[in-house]
Amino acid sequence: EVRVWNLTNGTPGVTIPASDQKIVGAIITPDGSQLVTAEESGRLRTWNVETAQQIAEFDTGSPATALAIRAKGPELLVAHGDNIIRAWSVPAAPAEGQTAAEPPKPIREFKGHGQPVTSLHVVEEKNELISGAKDNTVRIWNLDNAGQAFSQSMDAAVTDISSSSDGQWIVAAGENQFVRVWNRNNQKIGDIKGNLALARDVIRKTDDVEVAKQRFQNADAALKAAEADVKQREESLTKAKEELDKAEKALPEAQKKYDEAKAKDDEAAKNLEAKADDAALKKAKEDSAKALDTENQNLMKAKDAVASAKRAVQLSEQSVEIAKKNLDDRTKQKTDAEAAQKAAEEALKAAQDQSNQSGRVVQSVAVSADGTLAYTAGADQPVQVWSVQTANPVEVISLPGEVPLRVATTSTGSVLTVDAAGKVALSDLSPRWSLVATIGPPTDSPLDVSKSEFEDRITALAFSPDGSLLATGGGEPSRSGELILWNVSDRTKAREISDAHSDTVLDIEFSRDGTQIVTGAADKFVKLFNVSDGAFVRSYEGHTDHVLGVAFKADGSSLASAGSDMAIKVWNTETGEQRRTISNYSKQVTSVNFIGTSDNLISGSGDKTVKFHRAANGQNYRSFGGAQDFVYDSLATRDESLVIAAGEDGAVRVWNGTNGQVIATFEAPVPAATETAQK
């Protein structure tokens, strides 16, 4: 049967019990009054769209494999089992009083395919017919003279074809599990293949492996440093014990010499007491007193040396104990990092295997009304969107219900799908935003900011990696730095980190694993907090003016910050040590981000430039110009192929990340003449 639907409201129209044979094509005539069906046997029938009554029929004499219609005439284009495409007049009922006419003859024939045609597509604007067949070819024909203008190999049997409305881009799907794109000049643009959702999962897991490797390398380096530290401290302990032994051995000799000097001094005093006026005895007493004082000082030094050596041994023993505890921690960290790397590699292999095994024949392809996008569908795969002009992936569409097997586009930009269960769905894929909630003033008085949960302006926002939390930063200038975490699902306050800064928070970023958050503020500090309990972890001090941007390296080992002091600073996350200062901007550095899982940075500045730097050595290895005013934010794709930035001039610019050339500029909309700017 054939079912008719109203696309404006989704209500069903007539249902036509068309035939007991397979219907290979059903199409509505250009005036919308009739429906034409083509049966596998080759019989063509016309039906009244409103009443479902048959109007006329005739047998073409050859099995049919595909059906299309041309507005001129109109003419039916039917692909037949003998590999020939024929143009037919639309079956019409005989005029009143006339008997049925002889079966019509084809208007013209399109010969060239060596095997049955599987798909037909009419390009009215070009007066052409596109066909795809099991002979692996896609061909374009002139509808008036059946001349062939285009022929390309698909390298497999063609399952479906489509094109842009102007015929400049031709897209075909094949049994070789991919879609091929050509331009009007017979040039192949590229092949569309794979499951984009699975491919993205492979990319994510590839990054996970790279981050896990970096963390293992960091843990290995930390373990080696800890081992060296233990060895050094044990050597220090050994030396301290040697010094103690030496000091303890020296003490009895010093005591002996003191005792001897004391005895001599006592004897000299006794002798002088007997003969108080004896000059020689006076001199002897003075000499013995000096000798006693010297030996007393030596004895005190020997005792101090023993006490000092004992303290050194005690401190060294404590130091060794701490170093060994650190070594145990570092050993565990390396073991955990090694296990995490192995788990990440196993997850990547599983994702790669799934992606490699996900190949399925694309059964349907459709080009958007504006000719920029191609939609593909088939068994066991989502509807995917691709760029027609580059053959690059754009998006995966999540539609309710079963996986669609067929896809078509409408002139309004909507997408029509049919799934394996027979469900037909029309989806509007145009991006639309609807307000879910407002955080701040009460809902019953949204303009009363005096009752807002925020102290002042909100100057920073960041979502957690899993999207469950939203961090907001702000505060009253020169008085407080506000940092609040919100539950995205219900917009309730998850946690407020009191006194996060002493001045306005200007940027926020979550770590890749979502466990920590870094902030930069007008108080010139960068700070690190735990997300789970809001606990303060560490401060990073070194900027001499407002901190405008902060960023985590993917493996969490480094932080980067940018400030009004025209500098980028790179920090050791764990120790707070400042690893590097990059100063080659002439105005404020307004944003900074690590690129992908690498150690490379992208930053923007008030000097109208965007730059790539290497955090390891500060090298500025590429710059991007063209902005007309302050750049406020900048980002790069993980492979550095694209750079995007926006700023005070209201334009969003996209550059080729490899050569710095501007690809596109999205200018700010110009207000209509009747609009009045409001503050």
XYZ file of C-alpha atoms in Angstrom:
679
model
C 0.000 0.000 0.000
C 0.901 3.656 -0.347
C 0.248 6.173 2.388
C -0.058 9.919 1.958
C 0.776 12.404 4.726
C 0.272 16.113 5.288
C 3.748 17.471 6.019
C 2.493 20.703 7.562
C 0.708 19.052 10.477
C 1.632 15.358 10.330
C -1.915 14.125 9.806
C -2.432 11.097 7.534
C -4.063 11.456 4.157
C -5.380 8.586 2.086
C -4.076 5.030 2.146
C -3.999 3.384 -1.265
C -4.085 -0.421 -1.428
C -2.131 -0.070 -4.626
C -1.217 -3.610 -5.607
C -0.339 -7.084 -4.522
C 3.060 -6.474 -6.041
C 6.073 -4.654 -4.663
C 5.860 -0.895 -5.244
C 9.254 0.274 -6.514
C 8.283 3.927 -6.707
C 5.527 6.307 -5.668
C 5.503 9.980 -6.596
C 3.069 12.900 -6.586
C 2.581 14.884 -9.783
C 3.770 18.524 -9.818
C 0.221 19.879 -9.484
C -0.322 17.757 -6.369
C -3.535 16.177 -7.630
C -2.352 12.701 -8.551
C -0.143 9.958 -7.231
C 1.777 7.689 -9.594
C 2.938 4.230 -8.559
C 5.319 1.924 -10.375
C 5.027 -1.782 -9.667
C 7.852 -4.235 -9.924
C 6.084 -5.811 -12.916
C 6.361 -2.524 -14.809
C 2.743 -1.477 -14.439
C 2.161 2.265 -13.885
C -0.965 3.512 -12.133
C -2.313 6.961 -11.322
C -4.490 7.688 -8.302
C -6.515 10.615 -7.010
C -4.576 11.909 -3.992
C -7.698 12.988 -2.119
C -10.017 10.020 -2.813
C -7.496 7.189 -3.330
C -9.462 6.205 -6.458
C -7.503 4.812 -9.380
C -7.563 7.080 -12.420
C -5.707 5.033 -15.010
C -3.049 2.408 -15.554
C -0.955 0.768 -18.226
C 1.718 -1.891 -18.496
C 5.107 -0.759 -19.763
C 5.985 -4.307 -20.811
C 9.196 -4.482 -18.781
C 9.875 -4.792 -15.034
C 10.462 -1.503 -13.241
C 13.288 -0.810 -10.771
C 13.027 2.940 -10.084
C 10.706 5.904 -10.686
C 11.103 9.687 -11.002
C 9.034 12.497 -12.504
C 9.836 15.514 -14.649
C 7.683 18.620 -14.238
C 7.682 19.362 -17.964
C 4.929 17.322 -19.579
C 4.842 15.977 -16.929
C 6.883 12.899 -17.856
C 7.546 9.772 -15.846
C 11.104 8.443 -15.864
C 11.092 4.708 -15.285
C 14.141 2.459 -14.982
C 13.428 -0.980 -16.421
C 14.802 -4.452 -15.924
C 16.441 -4.379 -19.363
C 18.826 -1.651 -18.074
C 17.094 1.064 -20.123
C 15.499 4.198 -18.679
C 12.344 5.290 -20.494
C 10.278 8.449 -20.395
C 6.505 7.904 -20.345
C 3.452 10.082 -20.291
C 1.502 9.994 -17.036
C -1.315 7.396 -17.321
C -4.561 9.293 -17.955
C -8.184 8.197 -18.035
C -9.817 8.293 -21.496
C -11.973 11.289 -22.195
C -15.696 10.881 -21.615
C -17.268 8.792 -24.370
C -13.912 7.363 -25.535
C -12.685 3.821 -25.098
C -9.318 3.019 -23.597
C -6.515 3.950 -25.951
C -3.775 1.628 -27.079
C -0.937 1.245 -24.532
C 1.329 4.245 -24.987
C 4.831 4.068 -26.292
C 7.840 5.569 -24.489
C 8.630 9.171 -25.339
C 12.390 8.507 -25.381
C 14.952 6.030 -24.100
C 18.176 6.493 -22.142
C 20.595 3.701 -23.003
C 24.027 3.052 -21.574
C 23.802 1.227 -18.254
C 24.996 -2.363 -18.333
C 22.972 -3.527 -15.327
C 19.658 -2.561 -13.698
C 19.243 1.050 -12.577
C 18.615 1.369 -8.825
C 17.956 5.091 -8.425
C 16.759 8.092 -10.449
C 16.927 11.782 -9.602
C 15.631 14.703 -11.724
C 17.411 18.081 -11.661
C 14.724 20.411 -13.002
C 16.981 23.460 -12.979
C 19.431 21.781 -15.332
C 16.835 19.791 -17.326
C 18.739 16.634 -16.452
C 18.287 13.144 -15.090
C 20.821 11.464 -12.790
C 20.855 7.676 -12.612
C 22.747 5.121 -10.558
C 22.932 1.434 -11.364
C 24.310 -1.940 -10.391
C 26.947 -1.521 -13.100
C 28.786 0.728 -10.570
C 28.175 3.910 -12.553
C 26.470 7.236 -11.953
C 25.353 9.037 -15.119
C 23.744 12.348 -16.043
C 21.405 12.578 -19.042
C 19.844 15.459 -20.949
C 16.098 15.016 -20.503
C 15.252 16.320 -23.958
C 17.608 14.286 -26.153
C 18.813 11.500 -23.822
C 22.410 12.600 -24.374
C 24.855 11.605 -21.658
C 26.734 14.473 -19.973
C 28.418 12.699 -17.064
C 29.572 9.208 -16.179
C 31.587 8.221 -13.133
C 32.349 4.934 -11.435
C 31.229 4.245 -7.894
C 33.420 1.119 -7.695
C 30.364 -0.783 -6.475
C 26.672 -1.154 -7.170
C 24.880 2.153 -6.570
C 22.158 2.099 -3.905
C 20.948 5.708 -4.049
C 21.739 9.090 -5.614
C 20.971 12.750 -4.979
C 22.234 16.184 -5.979
C 22.024 19.847 -5.178
C 19.089 21.619 -6.828
C 21.401 23.300 -9.343
C 23.091 20.029 -10.228
C 26.549 21.321 -9.253
C 27.125 18.578 -6.680
C 26.311 14.909 -7.245
C 26.199 12.420 -4.388
C 25.875 8.630 -4.679
C 25.777 5.776 -2.151
C 27.084 2.313 -2.962
C 27.283 -1.233 -1.699
C 30.941 -0.574 -0.846
C 29.700 1.124 2.328
C 30.489 4.713 1.415
C 29.080 7.752 -0.326
C 30.989 9.506 -3.091
C 30.736 13.199 -3.999
C 31.553 14.742 -7.386
C 31.299 18.267 -8.681
C 29.859 19.313 -12.014
C 33.282 19.114 -13.647
C 33.503 15.337 -13.178
C 35.944 15.821 -10.287
C 35.682 13.542 -7.269
C 35.474 15.638 -4.103
C 35.834 12.760 -1.700
C 34.350 9.662 -0.143
C 32.026 9.786 2.849
C 32.387 6.716 5.006
C 32.137 5.342 8.497
C 30.017 5.911 11.550
C 30.656 9.446 12.767
C 29.505 8.726 16.327
C 31.921 5.800 16.569
C 34.666 7.801 14.865
C 34.242 10.541 17.451
C 34.427 7.929 20.189
C 37.712 6.711 18.706
C 39.027 10.295 18.720
C 37.997 10.768 22.354
C 39.618 7.493 23.352
C 42.738 8.328 21.335
C 43.007 11.493 23.388
C 42.383 9.454 26.542
C 45.331 7.226 25.636
C 47.575 10.221 24.945
C 46.622 11.798 28.282
C 47.153 8.458 30.058
C 50.616 8.168 28.461
C 51.496 11.684 29.573
C 50.338 10.947 33.116
C 52.355 7.714 33.152
C 55.425 9.575 31.910
C 54.870 12.232 34.576
C 54.433 9.542 37.232
C 57.545 7.703 36.011
C 59.584 10.903 36.117
C 58.232 11.694 39.588
C 59.099 8.182 40.772
C 62.644 8.461 39.455
C 62.967 11.830 41.156
C 61.631 10.300 44.382
C 64.095 7.412 44.112
C 66.931 9.876 43.584
C 65.660 11.928 46.510
C 65.614 8.885 48.815
C 69.120 7.971 47.718
C 70.338 11.510 48.294
C 68.698 11.724 51.707
C 70.056 8.310 52.724
C 73.527 9.477 51.693
C 72.977 12.599 53.783
C 71.925 10.409 56.717
C 75.037 8.302 56.322
C 77.203 11.420 56.318
C 75.323 12.746 59.338
C 75.950 9.510 61.220
C 79.617 9.642 60.246
C 79.814 13.191 61.561
C 78.102 12.102 64.780
C 80.504 9.222 65.214
C 83.412 11.554 64.566
C 82.048 14.116 67.033
C 81.378 11.504 69.720
C 84.903 10.157 69.320
C 86.365 13.656 69.594
C 84.428 14.494 72.775
C 86.387 12.240 75.265
C 89.703 13.662 74.046
C 88.385 17.192 74.508
C 87.132 16.227 77.968
C 90.505 14.693 78.830
C 92.381 17.817 77.745
C 89.977 19.968 79.723
C 90.401 17.823 82.819
C 94.199 18.014 82.483
C 94.078 21.778 82.044
C 91.756 22.043 85.020
C 94.134 20.045 87.193
C 97.074 22.236 86.194
C 95.059 25.365 86.855
C 94.036 24.086 90.289
C 97.659 23.281 91.145
C 98.830 26.710 89.946
C 96.188 28.367 92.076
C 97.274 26.331 95.130
C 100.916 27.220 94.598
C 100.098 30.916 94.179
C 98.006 30.856 97.312
C 101.079 29.683 99.280
C 103.342 32.379 97.834
C 101.052 35.228 96.741
C 103.908 37.589 95.898
C 105.839 35.156 93.749
C 105.970 36.606 90.218
C 106.761 33.270 88.594
C 103.799 31.603 90.267
C 101.526 34.477 89.156
C 102.720 33.981 85.579
C 102.134 30.224 85.844
C 98.584 30.838 87.143
C 97.784 33.184 84.266
C 99.085 30.672 81.703
C 97.143 27.790 83.223
C 93.943 29.879 83.287
C 94.328 30.688 79.598
C 94.968 27.037 78.768
C 91.916 26.008 80.795
C 89.726 28.572 78.982
C 90.939 27.277 75.602
C 90.254 23.667 76.500
C 86.875 24.634 77.947
C 85.943 26.294 74.636
C 87.162 23.224 72.772
C 85.088 21.005 75.057
C 81.973 23.138 74.479
C 82.572 22.961 70.754
C 82.926 19.191 70.930
C 79.702 18.903 72.911
C 77.931 21.257 70.483
C 79.251 19.211 67.591
C 77.795 16.050 69.128
C 74.442 17.739 69.765
C 74.406 19.241 66.281
C 75.328 15.897 64.722
C 72.559 14.187 66.679
C 70.056 16.778 65.428
C 71.341 16.313 61.885
C 70.927 12.552 62.174
C 67.432 12.986 63.591
C 66.422 15.396 60.820
C 67.996 13.175 58.187
C 66.131 10.173 59.536
C 62.870 12.129 59.384
C 63.769 13.324 55.897
C 64.466 9.763 54.756
C 61.176 8.628 56.268
C 59.269 11.375 54.428
C 61.148 10.644 51.197
C 60.354 6.933 51.497
C 56.684 7.751 52.108
C 56.779 9.968 49.020
C 58.491 7.136 47.145
C 55.695 4.769 48.159
C 53.126 7.317 46.967
C 54.966 7.857 43.690
C 55.278 4.102 43.179
C 51.539 3.723 43.643
C 50.895 6.665 41.333
C 53.023 5.059 38.639
C 51.296 1.713 39.134
C 47.894 3.403 38.915
C 48.994 5.446 35.889
C 50.281 2.310 34.175
C 46.980 0.538 34.850
C 45.042 3.579 33.611
C 47.122 3.677 30.433
C 46.508 -0.019 29.819
C 42.773 0.453 30.405
C 42.720 3.443 28.035
C 44.557 1.469 25.357
C 42.134 -1.438 25.723
C 39.171 0.943 25.497
C 40.666 2.525 22.376
C 41.198 -0.850 20.720
C 37.608 -1.841 21.496
C 36.364 1.448 20.027
C 38.552 1.007 16.945
C 37.323 -2.557 16.457
C 33.723 -1.425 16.792
C 34.299 1.435 14.350
C 36.065 -0.829 11.850
C 33.276 -3.384 12.039
C 30.504 -0.809 11.826
C 30.572 -0.521 8.060
C 27.096 -0.924 6.610
C 25.722 -0.233 3.180
C 24.299 3.276 2.958
C 20.808 2.726 1.621
C 19.720 6.320 1.256
C 21.322 9.712 0.634
C 19.726 13.145 0.275
C 21.163 16.607 -0.308
C 19.816 19.594 1.599
C 17.738 22.237 -0.161
C 20.665 24.677 -0.216
C 23.056 22.051 -1.547
C 25.537 22.299 1.322
C 24.785 19.147 3.314
C 24.311 15.466 2.565
C 22.235 13.224 4.835
C 22.893 9.474 4.870
C 20.878 6.605 6.335
C 21.006 2.829 6.419
C 20.599 -0.233 8.611
C 22.342 -0.179 12.002
C 23.643 3.359 11.630
C 22.407 6.794 12.640
C 21.408 9.525 10.230
C 24.631 11.393 9.579
C 25.279 14.814 8.096
C 28.226 15.611 5.843
C 29.559 18.613 3.970
C 28.840 18.191 0.264
C 31.644 20.501 -0.816
C 34.365 18.883 1.322
C 32.978 15.394 2.117
C 33.866 16.087 5.763
C 31.609 14.982 8.641
C 29.341 17.568 10.241
C 26.988 15.920 12.723
C 25.158 12.817 13.907
C 21.396 13.221 14.261
C 19.687 11.542 17.193
C 16.132 10.759 16.156
C 13.535 8.984 18.315
C 12.399 5.465 17.471
C 14.027 2.951 15.168
C 17.112 3.668 13.075
C 15.933 5.270 9.812
C 16.498 3.327 6.591
C 15.493 6.097 4.179
C 16.081 9.828 4.283
C 14.807 12.710 2.156
C 14.909 16.492 2.413
C 12.184 19.052 1.849
C 12.370 22.477 0.245
C 11.991 24.054 3.699
C 15.094 22.310 5.040
C 13.360 19.607 7.054
C 14.397 15.958 6.894
C 11.962 13.109 6.244
C 12.876 9.619 7.483
C 11.354 6.159 7.336
C 12.541 3.503 9.775
C 12.517 -0.281 9.714
C 9.238 -0.376 11.641
C 7.503 1.704 8.982
C 7.424 4.882 11.026
C 7.628 8.079 8.978
C 9.003 11.166 10.715
C 9.556 14.763 9.673
C 12.278 16.518 11.652
C 13.173 20.194 11.710
C 16.935 20.235 12.158
C 17.352 23.997 12.176
C 19.070 25.073 15.401
C 16.621 26.614 17.813
C 17.187 27.805 21.350
C 14.537 27.872 24.022
C 15.016 29.373 27.458
C 14.923 26.661 30.128
C 15.600 28.746 33.191
C 17.270 31.861 34.546
C 19.670 31.664 37.480
C 19.734 34.771 39.602
C 16.671 36.928 40.252
C 13.472 35.181 41.390
C 11.283 33.858 38.577
C 8.330 36.010 39.589
C 10.427 39.207 39.303
C 13.235 38.465 36.836
C 14.266 42.098 36.538
C 14.737 42.633 40.267
C 18.479 42.012 40.441
C 18.512 43.144 44.068
C 17.124 39.700 44.910
C 19.604 37.858 42.719
C 21.687 35.059 44.164
C 24.706 36.718 42.570
C 26.541 39.478 44.360
C 27.328 41.469 41.214
C 27.993 40.847 37.514
C 28.720 37.322 36.265
C 32.079 37.558 34.506
C 32.985 33.894 33.956
C 31.166 30.661 33.049
C 32.298 27.057 32.591
C 30.534 23.711 32.220
C 32.033 20.584 33.762
C 33.186 17.980 31.201
C 30.134 15.797 31.825
C 27.764 18.770 31.630
C 26.335 18.203 35.091
C 27.741 21.348 36.698
C 27.920 24.994 35.709
C 30.529 27.179 37.419
C 29.896 30.909 37.631
C 32.416 33.538 38.616
C 31.975 37.166 39.554
C 31.987 39.233 42.688
C 31.947 42.828 43.804
C 34.956 44.645 42.315
C 37.828 45.176 44.782
C 35.849 43.462 47.548
C 35.088 39.851 46.736
C 35.633 37.055 44.270
C 32.510 34.924 43.885
C 32.681 31.254 42.747
C 29.520 29.117 42.657
C 28.828 25.634 41.264
C 25.288 24.914 40.018
C 23.486 21.653 39.219
C 22.537 22.013 35.564
C 19.600 19.598 35.775
C 17.567 21.601 38.293
C 19.605 24.843 38.542
C 20.098 24.396 42.283
C 23.249 25.578 43.998
C 25.616 22.633 44.357
C 28.316 24.529 46.216
C 29.540 28.035 46.888
C 33.252 28.461 47.476
C 33.433 31.339 49.914
C 36.198 33.921 49.597
C 37.606 32.216 46.520
C 39.348 35.484 45.632
C 39.557 38.986 47.048
C 38.488 40.558 43.747
C 36.276 39.672 40.776
C 36.737 36.197 39.254
C 37.388 36.703 35.529
C 37.881 33.162 34.172
C 37.163 29.557 35.134
C 38.074 26.175 33.735
C 37.431 22.578 34.842
C 40.148 19.949 34.601
C 39.650 17.309 31.910
C 38.544 14.738 34.496
C 36.230 17.249 36.177
C 37.802 16.851 39.631
C 39.374 20.297 39.927
C 38.667 23.851 38.891
C 41.119 26.681 38.236
C 40.217 30.351 38.494
C 41.833 33.660 37.626
C 40.807 36.966 39.141
C 41.363 40.682 39.316
C 43.348 40.133 42.546
C 46.237 38.908 40.295
C 46.010 35.348 41.640
C 45.416 32.006 39.956
C 43.826 29.478 42.321
C 43.037 25.770 42.299
C 40.052 24.138 44.054
C 38.633 20.627 44.416
C 35.207 20.276 42.847
C 33.964 17.571 45.241
C 34.182 19.646 48.413
C 35.287 23.094 47.231
C 38.536 22.789 49.178
C 41.291 25.249 48.313
C 44.348 23.437 46.926
C 46.924 26.007 45.901
C 47.628 29.574 44.775
C 49.817 30.627 41.876
C 51.293 34.075 42.362
C 53.272 36.000 39.778
C 51.000 38.176 37.650
C 51.277 41.896 38.256
C 47.786 42.751 37.002
C 44.339 41.175 36.466
C 44.341 37.492 35.452
C 42.016 37.321 32.433
C 42.376 33.688 31.296
C 43.223 30.295 32.803
C 43.607 26.821 31.302
C 44.412 23.230 32.270
C 46.753 21.044 30.228
C 44.878 17.853 29.361
C 46.995 15.653 31.645
C 46.611 18.157 34.500
C 50.364 18.599 34.962
C 50.451 22.251 33.904
C 48.316 25.355 34.130
C 48.461 28.420 31.912
C 47.252 31.903 32.764
C 46.971 35.148 30.825
C 46.779 38.631 32.198
C 46.522 42.356 31.786
C 50.271 42.460 32.444
C 50.669 41.357 28.785
C 52.062 37.995 29.851
C 51.246 34.306 29.676
C 52.509 32.222 32.572
C 52.876 28.435 32.670
C 52.753 26.742 36.080
C 53.533 23.367 37.611
C 50.080 22.384 38.848
C 51.350 20.254 41.726
C 54.040 22.487 43.161
C 52.904 25.960 42.115
C 56.311 26.599 40.540
C 56.285 29.086 37.668
C 57.747 27.199 34.721
C 57.765 29.961 32.130
C 56.670 33.500 31.337
C 55.816 34.345 27.719
C 55.874 38.075 26.971
C 55.480 38.947 23.298
C 52.152 40.785 23.293
C 51.904 44.566 23.278
C 48.553 44.678 25.099
C 46.505 42.620 27.543
C 46.384 38.865 26.926
C 42.661 38.198 27.204
C 42.444 34.416 26.816
C 44.603 31.297 26.818
C 43.843 27.627 26.134
C 45.841 24.445 25.694
C 45.278 22.830 22.287
C 43.961 19.272 22.387
C 46.174 17.003 24.483
C 49.338 18.857 23.494
C 51.608 21.292 25.313
C 50.781 24.004 22.763
C 48.828 27.149 23.616
C 46.440 29.436 21.762
C 45.897 32.937 23.075
C 44.312 36.233 22.055
C 45.134 39.800 22.940
C 44.074 43.393 22.905
C 46.710 43.962 20.234
C 44.273 42.369 17.707
C 46.243 39.141 17.243
C 45.848 35.460 18.010
C 48.976 33.371 18.552
C 50.206 29.806 18.929
C 52.956 29.231 21.519
C 54.824 26.193 22.770
C 54.514 26.081 26.536
C 57.783 24.144 26.809
C 59.975 26.930 25.414
C 57.669 29.905 24.824
C 58.131 29.837 21.034
C 55.512 31.767 19.064
C 55.288 29.468 16.052
C 52.265 30.981 14.287
C 50.198 34.170 14.428
C 46.772 35.088 13.080
C 45.864 38.654 12.156
C 42.856 40.434 10.769
C 40.893 41.366 13.879
C 39.956 45.042 13.987
C 39.926 45.430 17.763
C 40.524 43.567 21.038
C 40.300 39.762 20.720
C 38.409 38.393 23.715
C 38.439 34.642 23.134
C 40.153 32.159 20.842
C 40.064 28.402 20.294
C 41.713 25.841 18.024
C 40.690 22.364 16.924
C 42.681 19.535 18.478
C 44.719 19.097 15.278
C 45.312 22.871 14.932
C 43.673 22.841 11.489
C 41.152 25.549 12.394
C 41.345 28.619 14.615
C 38.349 30.679 15.656
C 38.317 33.950 17.573
C 35.947 36.790 18.448
C 36.278 40.185 20.006
C 35.305 43.821 20.372
C 34.655 44.384 16.661
C 31.690 41.994 16.856
C 33.025 39.616 14.191
C 33.814 35.919 14.476
C 36.825 34.919 12.377
C 37.981 31.510 11.243
C 41.557 30.881 10.079
C 43.389 27.979 8.513
C 45.468 26.868 11.460
C 48.332 25.587 9.326
C 49.053 28.707 7.265
C 47.246 31.549 9.059
C 44.964 32.435 6.151
C 41.456 33.724 6.916
C 38.820 31.183 5.847
C 35.679 33.063 6.861
C 34.536 36.159 8.720
C 31.092 36.304 10.302
C 30.359 39.991 10.692
C 28.093 41.324 13.399
C 24.502 41.847 12.208
C 23.737 45.408 11.229
C 20.700 46.734 13.151
C 17.726 47.726 11.041
C 17.263 51.440 10.487
C 14.181 51.445 12.718
C 15.974 49.810 15.642
C 17.241 51.989 18.440
C 20.231 50.864 20.460
C 19.489 50.434 24.138
C 22.000 50.170 26.903
